[in-house]
Amino acid sequence: DQQVKQNSPSLSVQEGRISILNCDYTNSMFDYFLWYKKYPAEGPTFLISISSIKDKNEDGRFTVFLNKSAKHLSLHIVPSQPGDSAVYFCAASHTGGGNKLTFGTGTQLKVEL
Amino acid sequence: EAGVAQSPRYKIIEKRQSVAFWCNPISGHATLYWYQQILGQGPKLLIQFQNNGVVDDSQLPKDRFSAERLKGVDSTLKIQPAKLEDSAVYLCASSLVGGRLAGANVLTFGAGSRLTVL
């Protein structure tokens, strides 16, 4: 049972344009959402998060949007840079679940020159 | 601050052999996690420790996997005997807090230990 889904395995974007990565979840108990970035041969690194009491959180070039009614969140990167090329994982947790993270399958982002 | 340290980075074994992975979390992080990441999938939680106690091991295949966190600091994950389907990257992560404090649980991951079972 995949509770966090990233339906696009890959995404290719030109440098300077916007990258939009999508994530859907099924468990209505989730109340905290995170995005992690992973380069080859490295562990995932935390990028940005959002609580379920908000619908938007912004940090520099990165913005996460949360639509609770649709159980959908998205990560916007603008402008995209070649160094953003990585695998992006969406993750979710809920307070009653010990805050363990449930991850999606990841989206490989490639930013081309 | 120093990150989460893991060793070995790579290990190749034959099925039915045993293997152990070691993790040293960030100093002061009370919560430690072991995740398994199979190629093409997202990380899956195997076990979560709070200090030296187990919080969640519901997805740990206990017939072959074991983990301990003596003294509430570093941890080892053991597989015995290994199966072909255990080929994966084993990620260790730690966080300052766990439990019921929503939003406080940002995990910091190590680089992982890649296991290949032949």
Coordinates of N, CA, C and O in Angstrom, one line a residue, chain A residues 2 31-32 34 36 38 40-46 49 51 87 89 93-106, chain B residues 9-10 33 35 37 40-43 45 48 55-56 58-59 91 98-112:
Chain A
Q2 N 0.9 1.9 -1.1 CA 1.8 3.1 -1.3 C 1.0 4.3 -0.8 O 0.1 4.8 -1.5
D31 N 0.2 14.9 8.8 CA 0.1 16.3 9.1 C 1.4 17.1 9.0 O 1.5 18.3 9.3
Y32 N 2.4 16.5 8.4 CA 3.7 17.2 8.2 C 4.3 16.5 6.9 O 4.3 15.3 6.8
L34 N 7.5 16.7 3.9 CA 8.9 17.2 3.6 C 9.3 16.8 2.2 O 8.8 15.8 1.7
Y36 N 12.9 15.9 0.2 CA 14.3 15.6 0.4 C 14.9 15.5 -1.1 O 14.3 15.1 -2.0
K38 N 18.3 14.0 -3.3 CA 19.3 13.0 -3.2 C 20.2 13.0 -4.4 O 19.7 12.8 -5.5
P40 N 23.5 11.1 -6.4 CA 24.1 9.7 -6.4 C 25.1 9.5 -5.4 O 25.9 10.4 -5.1
A41 N 25.1 8.4 -4.7 CA 26.1 7.9 -3.7 C 26.1 8.8 -2.5 O 27.0 8.8 -1.7
E42 N 25.0 9.6 -2.3 CA 24.9 10.3 -1.1 C 23.5 10.0 -0.4 O 22.6 9.5 -1.1
G43 N 23.4 10.3 0.9 CA 22.1 10.2 1.5 C 21.2 11.3 1.2 O 21.6 12.4 0.7
P44 N 19.9 11.2 1.4 CA 18.9 12.3 1.1 C 19.2 13.4 2.0 O 19.6 13.2 3.2
T45 N 19.1 14.6 1.5 CA 19.2 15.8 2.3 C 17.9 16.6 2.4 O 17.2 16.8 1.4
F46 N 17.6 17.1 3.5 CA 16.4 17.9 3.7 C 16.4 19.1 2.9 O 17.4 19.9 2.9
S49 N 9.9 21.9 4.2 CA 8.8 21.2 4.7 C 7.6 22.1 4.9 O 7.7 23.3 4.7
S51 N 3.8 22.2 7.3 CA 2.8 21.7 8.2 C 1.4 21.7 7.6 O 1.1 22.6 6.7
V87 N 17.5 13.4 -7.5 CA 16.2 12.7 -7.2 C 15.6 13.4 -6.0 O 16.2 13.7 -5.0
F89 N 12.6 13.3 -3.3 CA 11.6 12.5 -2.5 C 10.6 13.3 -1.7 O 11.0 14.2 -1.0
S93 N 4.6 12.5 7.4 CA 4.5 11.9 8.8 C 3.3 12.4 9.5 O 2.6 13.4 9.1
H94 N 2.9 11.7 10.6 CA 1.8 12.2 11.4 C 2.2 12.1 12.9 O 2.9 11.1 13.3
T95 N 1.7 13.0 13.7 CA 2.1 13.2 15.1 C 1.8 11.9 15.8 O 2.7 11.4 16.6
G96 N 0.7 11.2 15.6 CA 0.4 10.0 16.4 C 1.2 8.8 15.9 O 1.2 7.8 16.6
G97 N 2.0 8.9 14.9 CA 2.8 7.8 14.3 C 4.2 7.9 14.7 O 5.1 7.3 14.1
G98 N 4.6 8.7 15.8 CA 6.0 8.8 16.2 C 6.8 9.6 15.2 O 8.0 9.5 15.3
N99 N 6.2 10.3 14.3 CA 6.9 11.1 13.4 C 7.8 10.4 12.4 O 8.7 11.0 11.8
K100 N 7.6 9.1 12.3 CA 8.4 8.4 11.2 C 7.9 8.9 9.9 O 6.8 9.2 9.7
L101 N 8.9 8.9 8.9 CA 8.6 9.4 7.6 C 8.2 8.2 6.7 O 8.9 7.2 6.6
T102 N 7.2 8.5 5.9 CA 6.8 7.6 4.8 C 7.2 8.3 3.5 O 6.7 9.4 3.2
F103 N 8.0 7.6 2.7 CA 8.5 8.3 1.5 C 7.8 7.8 0.2 O 7.3 6.7 0.1
G104 N 7.8 8.7 -0.8 CA 7.4 8.4 -2.1 C 8.5 7.7 -2.9 O 9.6 7.5 -2.3
T105 N 8.3 7.4 -4.1 CA 9.3 6.6 -4.9 C 10.3 7.5 -5.6 O 11.3 7.0 -6.1
G106 N 10.1 8.8 -5.5 CA 11.1 9.8 -6.0 C 10.8 10.2 -7.5 O 10.2 9.5 -8.2
Chain B
R9 N 30.7 1.5 3.3 CA 29.9 2.1 2.2 C 29.4 1.1 1.2 O 28.3 1.2 0.7
Y10 N 30.2 0.0 1.0 CA 29.8 -1.0 0.1 C 30.1 -2.4 0.7 O 31.1 -2.5 1.3
Y33 N 17.2 6.1 13.1 CA 16.4 5.3 12.2 C 17.3 4.5 11.3 O 18.3 5.0 10.9
Y35 N 16.7 2.9 7.5 CA 15.8 2.7 6.4 C 16.5 1.8 5.4 O 17.7 1.8 5.2
Q37 N 16.5 1.2 1.3 CA 16.1 1.7 0.0 C 16.5 0.8 -1.1 O 17.6 0.6 -1.5
G40 N 15.0 2.1 -7.2 CA 13.7 2.5 -7.8 C 12.6 2.7 -6.9 O 11.5 3.1 -7.3
Q41 N 12.9 2.5 -5.6 CA 11.8 2.8 -4.6 C 12.3 3.9 -3.6 O 13.5 4.2 -3.6
G42 N 11.4 4.3 -2.8 CA 11.7 5.3 -1.8 C 12.2 4.6 -0.5 O 12.0 3.3 -0.4
P43 N 12.9 5.2 0.4 CA 13.3 4.6 1.6 C 12.2 4.1 2.4 O 11.1 4.7 2.5
L45 N 11.2 2.5 6.3 CA 11.6 2.4 7.6 C 11.7 1.0 8.1 O 10.7 0.2 7.9
Q48 N 13.1 2.2 14.4 CA 13.3 3.5 15.0 C 13.6 3.4 16.4 O 12.9 2.7 17.2
V55 N 11.2 2.2 19.3 CA 10.0 2.9 19.2 C 9.1 2.1 18.2 O 7.9 2.0 18.4
D56 N 9.7 1.7 17.0 CA 8.9 1.1 16.0 C 9.8 0.1 15.2 O 10.8 0.5 14.7
S58 N 8.0 -2.4 13.3 CA 6.9 -3.2 12.7 C 7.3 -3.7 11.3 O 6.7 -4.7 10.9
Q59 N 8.2 -3.0 10.6 CA 8.5 -3.4 9.3 C 9.9 -4.1 9.2 O 10.4 -4.3 8.1
L91 N 20.2 3.0 4.9 CA 20.4 4.4 5.3 C 20.1 4.5 6.8 O 19.1 4.1 7.3
G98 N 11.8 13.0 18.6 CA 10.8 12.1 17.9 C 9.6 12.2 18.7 O 9.3 13.2 19.4
G99 N 8.7 11.2 18.5 CA 7.5 11.2 19.3 C 6.4 12.2 18.8 O 6.3 12.4 17.6
R100 N 5.8 12.9 19.7 CA 4.5 13.6 19.4 C 4.7 15.0 19.0 O 3.7 15.7 18.7
L101 N 6.0 15.5 18.9 CA 6.1 16.9 18.6 C 6.1 17.1 17.0 O 7.1 16.9 16.4
A102 N 5.0 17.5 16.5 CA 4.8 17.6 15.1 C 5.7 18.6 14.5 O 5.9 19.7 15.1
G103 N 6.3 18.3 13.4 CA 7.1 19.3 12.7 C 8.5 19.4 13.1 O 9.3 20.0 12.5
A104 N 8.9 18.8 14.2 CA 10.2 18.9 14.7 C 11.1 17.8 14.2 O 12.3 17.8 14.4
N105 N 10.6 16.9 13.5 CA 11.3 15.6 13.2 C 11.9 15.7 11.8 O 11.5 14.9 10.9
V106 N 12.9 16.6 11.6 CA 13.6 16.6 10.3 C 14.8 15.6 10.5 O 15.6 15.8 11.4
L107 N 14.8 14.6 9.6 CA 15.8 13.6 9.7 C 17.1 14.0 8.9 O 16.9 14.5 7.8
T108 N 18.2 13.7 9.5 CA 19.5 13.9 8.8 C 20.0 12.5 8.4 O 20.2 11.7 9.3
F109 N 20.3 12.3 7.2 CA 20.7 10.9 6.7 C 22.2 10.8 6.5 O 22.9 11.8 6.2
G110 N 22.7 9.6 6.7 CA 24.1 9.3 6.3 C 24.1 9.0 4.8 O 23.1 9.0 4.2
A111 N 25.3 8.7 4.3 CA 25.5 8.4 2.9 C 25.0 7.0 2.5 O 24.8 6.8 1.3
G112 N 24.8 6.2 3.5 CA 24.2 4.8 3.2 C 25.3 3.8 3.0 O 26.5 4.0 2.8

